[in-house]
mmCIF file of C-alpha atoms in Angstrom:
data_model
loop_
_atom_site.group_PDB
_atom_site.id
_atom_site.type_symbol
_atom_site.label_atom_id
_atom_site.label_comp_id
_atom_site.label_asym_id
_atom_site.label_seq_id
_atom_site.Cartn_x
_atom_site.Cartn_y
_atom_site.Cartn_z
ATOM 1 C CA LEU A 6 50.660 135.010 88.638
ATOM 2 C CA ALA A 7 54.149 133.662 87.989
ATOM 3 C CA SER A 8 53.018 130.131 88.841
ATOM 4 C CA GLU A 9 51.447 127.784 86.305
ATOM 5 C CA ARG A 10 49.144 126.394 89.020
ATOM 6 C CA LEU A 11 45.436 127.111 88.586
ATOM 7 C CA LEU A 12 43.205 128.066 91.499
ATOM 8 C CA ALA A 13 39.911 126.525 90.377
ATOM 9 C CA SER A 14 39.198 122.977 91.387
ATOM 10 C CA PRO A 15 36.683 120.524 89.916
ATOM 11 C CA TYR A 16 35.932 119.463 93.503
ATOM 12 C CA ALA A 17 34.958 122.919 94.770
ATOM 13 C CA SER A 18 31.563 124.592 94.574
ATOM 14 C CA TYR A 19 31.338 128.086 93.090
ATOM 15 C CA ASN A 20 28.512 130.603 93.135
ATOM 16 C CA ASP A 21 26.605 131.522 89.979
ATOM 17 C CA GLU A 22 28.510 134.777 89.460
ATOM 18 C CA THR A 23 31.895 133.013 89.560
ATOM 19 C CA LEU A 24 30.685 130.294 87.208
ATOM 20 C CA SER A 25 29.307 132.907 84.816
ATOM 21 C CA GLU A 26 32.590 134.861 84.728
ATOM 22 C CA LEU A 27 34.621 131.716 84.180
ATOM 23 C CA ALA A 28 32.233 130.619 81.411
ATOM 24 C CA ILE A 29 32.756 133.933 79.605
ATOM 25 C CA LEU A 30 36.523 133.516 79.748
ATOM 26 C CA HIS A 31 36.379 129.889 78.659
ATOM 27 C CA ALA A 32 34.232 131.012 75.702
ATOM 28 C CA ALA A 33 36.900 133.628 74.886
ATOM 29 C CA ALA A 34 39.553 130.887 74.987
ATOM 30 C CA GLU A 35 37.419 128.769 72.626
ATOM 31 C CA ALA A 36 37.101 131.755 70.283
ATOM 32 C CA HIS A 37 40.897 132.118 70.318
ATOM 33 C CA ASP A 38 41.253 128.448 69.426
ATOM 34 C CA THR A 39 38.647 128.683 66.661
ATOM 35 C CA TYR A 40 39.271 132.120 65.148
ATOM 36 C CA GLY A 41 42.749 133.081 66.350
ATOM 37 C CA PRO A 42 43.973 135.488 69.010
ATOM 38 C CA ALA A 43 42.961 138.626 67.079
ATOM 39 C CA CYS A 44 39.252 137.922 67.726
ATOM 40 C CA ILE A 45 39.410 139.042 71.385
ATOM 41 C CA THR A 46 42.333 141.219 72.379
ATOM 42 C CA THR A 47 41.304 143.226 75.435
ATOM 43 C CA TYR A 48 39.473 142.867 78.725
ATOM 44 C CA ILE A 49 38.320 146.288 79.937
ATOM 45 C CA ILE A 50 37.880 146.679 83.681
ATOM 46 C CA SER A 51 35.214 149.269 84.395
ATOM 47 C CA LYS A 52 35.797 151.527 87.412
ATOM 48 C CA THR A 53 39.345 150.340 88.030
ATOM 49 C CA ASN A 54 40.291 151.707 91.425
ATOM 50 C CA SER A 55 43.117 149.438 92.579
ATOM 51 C CA LEU A 56 45.959 147.272 91.352
ATOM 52 C CA SER A 57 43.992 144.297 92.616
ATOM 53 C CA ASP A 58 41.298 144.937 89.991
ATOM 54 C CA LEU A 59 43.886 144.347 87.265
ATOM 55 C CA LEU A 60 45.515 141.348 88.912
ATOM 56 C CA GLU A 61 42.204 139.607 89.606
ATOM 57 C CA VAL A 62 41.371 139.634 85.905
ATOM 58 C CA ASN A 63 44.734 138.061 85.074
ATOM 59 C CA ILE A 64 43.956 135.293 87.591
ATOM 60 C CA LEU A 65 40.643 134.664 85.793
ATOM 61 C CA LEU A 66 42.359 134.784 82.386
ATOM 62 C CA LYS A 67 44.865 132.236 83.680
ATOM 63 C CA GLU A 68 42.028 129.883 84.635
ATOM 64 C CA ALA A 69 40.918 129.906 80.980
ATOM 65 C CA GLY A 70 44.429 129.551 79.551
ATOM 66 C CA LEU A 71 44.558 133.131 78.258
ATOM 67 C CA TYR A 72 47.337 134.105 80.670
ATOM 68 C CA ARG A 73 50.345 131.895 81.234
ATOM 69 C CA GLY A 74 52.539 132.437 84.254
ATOM 70 C CA ARG A 75 55.958 131.101 83.472
ATOM 71 C CA GLU A 76 58.120 130.306 86.471
ATOM 72 C CA GLN A 77 61.102 129.531 84.229
ATOM 73 C CA GLN A 78 60.251 131.640 81.164
ATOM 74 C CA GLN A 79 58.533 134.889 80.270
ATOM 75 C CA ALA A 80 54.827 135.212 81.144
ATOM 76 C CA GLN A 81 52.368 135.502 78.246
ATOM 77 C CA ALA A 82 48.933 137.073 77.962
ATOM 78 C CA ALA A 83 46.695 136.493 74.956
ATOM 79 C CA VAL A 84 44.300 139.187 76.202
ATOM 80 C CA MET A 85 45.419 142.622 77.407
ATOM 81 C CA VAL A 86 43.953 143.796 80.699
ATOM 82 C CA VAL A 87 42.827 147.399 80.143
ATOM 83 C CA PRO A 88 41.949 149.595 83.114
ATOM 84 C CA LEU A 89 39.065 152.035 82.696
ATOM 85 C CA PHE A 90 39.542 155.033 84.964
ATOM 86 C CA GLU A 91 36.229 156.831 85.033
ATOM 87 C CA THR A 92 35.365 158.390 88.386
ATOM 88 C CA ILE A 93 37.213 161.473 89.635
ATOM 89 C CA GLY A 94 38.885 159.357 92.336
ATOM 90 C CA ASP A 95 39.885 156.684 89.814
ATOM 91 C CA LEU A 96 41.372 159.329 87.524
ATOM 92 C CA GLU A 97 43.310 160.859 90.421
ATOM 93 C CA ASN A 98 44.713 157.433 91.409
ATOM 94 C CA SER A 99 45.344 156.181 87.862
ATOM 95 C CA SER A 100 49.059 157.003 87.841
ATOM 96 C CA ASP A 101 49.720 155.234 91.143
ATOM 97 C CA ILE A 102 47.821 152.169 89.942
ATOM 98 C CA MET A 103 49.693 152.026 86.639
ATOM 99 C CA ARG A 104 53.048 152.616 88.353
ATOM 100 C CA ALA A 105 52.317 149.643 90.637
ATOM 101 C CA TRP A 106 51.186 147.606 87.578
ATOM 102 C CA PHE A 107 54.429 148.297 85.754
ATOM 103 C CA SER A 108 56.483 147.442 88.854
ATOM 104 C CA LEU A 109 55.521 143.767 88.445
ATOM 105 C CA PRO A 110 58.158 141.878 86.392
ATOM 106 C CA GLU A 111 55.589 139.581 84.754
ATOM 107 C CA ILE A 112 53.494 142.526 83.615
ATOM 108 C CA MET A 113 56.483 144.458 82.274
ATOM 109 C CA ALA A 114 57.610 141.393 80.305
ATOM 110 C CA ILE A 115 54.139 141.041 78.770
ATOM 111 C CA THR A 116 53.898 144.774 78.032
ATOM 112 C CA ALA A 117 57.381 144.844 76.496
ATOM 113 C CA ALA A 118 56.534 141.872 74.264
ATOM 114 C CA ARG A 119 53.307 143.560 73.146
ATOM 115 C CA GLY A 120 54.973 146.945 72.710
ATOM 116 C CA TYR A 121 52.308 149.032 74.439
ATOM 117 C CA GLN A 122 49.647 149.120 77.153
ATOM 118 C CA GLU A 123 46.166 150.467 76.580
ATOM 119 C CA VAL A 124 44.379 152.621 79.159
ATOM 120 C CA MET A 125 40.812 153.831 78.939
ATOM 121 C CA VAL A 126 39.553 157.071 80.478
ATOM 122 C CA GLY A 127 35.851 157.693 80.914
ATOM 123 C CA TYR A 128 33.806 160.844 80.560
ATOM 124 C CA SER A 129 30.351 159.788 81.684
ATOM 125 C CA ASP A 130 31.062 158.750 85.277
ATOM 126 C CA SER A 131 33.619 161.497 85.858
ATOM 127 C CA ASN A 132 31.014 163.969 84.602
ATOM 128 C CA LYS A 133 28.369 162.536 86.939
ATOM 129 C CA ASP A 134 30.906 162.383 89.764
ATOM 130 C CA GLY A 135 32.374 165.876 89.531
ATOM 131 C CA GLY A 136 30.490 167.900 86.948
ATOM 132 C CA TYR A 137 31.628 168.932 83.500
ATOM 133 C CA LEU A 138 34.553 171.221 84.363
ATOM 134 C CA THR A 139 35.977 168.937 87.056
ATOM 135 C CA SER A 140 35.599 165.976 84.721
ATOM 136 C CA VAL A 141 37.430 167.616 81.831
ATOM 137 C CA TRP A 142 40.195 168.894 84.110
ATOM 138 C CA SER A 143 40.573 165.500 85.823
ATOM 139 C CA LEU A 144 40.779 163.701 82.465
ATOM 140 C CA TYR A 145 43.423 166.160 81.299
ATOM 141 C CA GLN A 146 45.457 165.832 84.513
ATOM 142 C CA ALA A 147 45.200 162.024 84.541
ATOM 143 C CA THR A 148 46.266 161.737 80.907
ATOM 144 C CA ARG A 149 49.314 163.956 81.472
ATOM 145 C CA SER A 150 50.249 162.098 84.643
ATOM 146 C CA LEU A 151 49.831 158.724 82.949
ATOM 147 C CA ALA A 152 52.098 159.844 80.111
ATOM 148 C CA HIS A 153 54.885 160.378 82.661
ATOM 149 C CA VAL A 154 54.308 156.953 84.240
ATOM 150 C CA PHE A 155 54.436 155.244 80.853
ATOM 151 C CA GLU A 156 57.581 157.163 79.965
ATOM 152 C CA GLU A 157 59.197 156.029 83.250
ATOM 153 C CA ALA A 158 58.200 152.442 82.456
ATOM 154 C CA GLY A 159 59.588 152.711 78.931
ATOM 155 C CA THR A 160 56.402 151.546 77.265
ATOM 156 C CA ALA A 161 54.041 153.139 74.778
ATOM 157 C CA MET A 162 50.660 154.297 76.027
ATOM 158 C CA GLN A 163 47.523 153.856 73.978
ATOM 159 C CA ILE A 164 44.676 155.952 75.382
ATOM 160 C CA PHE A 165 41.094 155.094 74.582
ATOM 161 C CA HIS A 166 38.563 157.807 75.353
ATOM 162 C CA GLY A 167 35.394 156.076 76.543
ATOM 163 C CA ARG A 168 32.866 158.755 75.885
ATOM 164 C CA GLY A 169 29.424 158.733 77.369
ATOM 165 C CA GLY A 170 27.388 161.681 78.532
ATOM 166 C CA ALA A 171 26.135 164.608 76.433
ATOM 167 C CA VAL A 172 29.122 164.806 74.056
ATOM 168 C CA GLY A 173 29.045 161.080 73.322
ATOM 169 C CA ARG A 174 25.326 161.149 72.706
ATOM 170 C CA GLY A 175 25.262 163.886 70.117
ATOM 171 C CA GLY A 176 25.910 166.937 72.266
ATOM 172 C CA GLY A 177 28.995 167.933 70.324
ATOM 173 C CA SER A 178 31.849 166.917 68.086
ATOM 174 C CA SER A 179 34.096 164.088 69.352
ATOM 175 C CA PHE A 180 37.089 165.743 67.729
ATOM 176 C CA ALA A 181 36.348 169.082 69.369
ATOM 177 C CA ALA A 182 35.799 167.480 72.799
ATOM 178 C CA ILE A 183 39.084 165.563 72.787
ATOM 179 C CA HIS A 184 41.020 168.383 71.116
ATOM 180 C CA ALA A 185 39.753 170.830 73.761
ATOM 181 C CA GLN A 186 41.492 168.793 76.438
#
C-alpha cells in the first residue's frame, strides 16, 4: 500500500466480478471529481473477519485513485474503509483486527489526518448467529474492547450501529435498544 504502483494491467484479463468491483470504484472516483469528496466518504466491508478484508479494499481504492500510497510522503485516502463486525466470531475478533489495522504506519497516518476511524457493529447477523442475549452481550463486549484499542491507538472511535432484525424492523425503540447495551 505504500507504493504508488498499481496492480491492474490493461494487458491482463479479469473476471466479471473483478471488473464489476473496479467499475464501481472508478464510478466513485468520477463522483469525487464531479461532486467533490464529500459525496462518497466510506466503504463498508460487510462481515469483516480479518485484516486482509480491510487491506484488500484499500488496494481496490488505490486502483481507482481513491487511495494514494506515498513512498516519500504521507498516504492519503479519500474514502474511509469501515469494517462491519456482525457475526459473533467477527465481534470477538474485532479488537485484534483493529489493533493490527492501527499497527500499520500508513493507516495510522491516514486516521490521524482524518481525526477518527469509524467502525460498524451489526445486530442482525449476530442475532442469527448467537441468539438475542448472546448478540447483545457480544456487541457490548466488542464495543468496550474496541474503545480500549482506539484509546491505545490515540484515535477517536465513531461507532455505527447497523441494526437489522426485530428491533430495526419495528420491534422496539432504537434508543432503548442501544441504551440498554
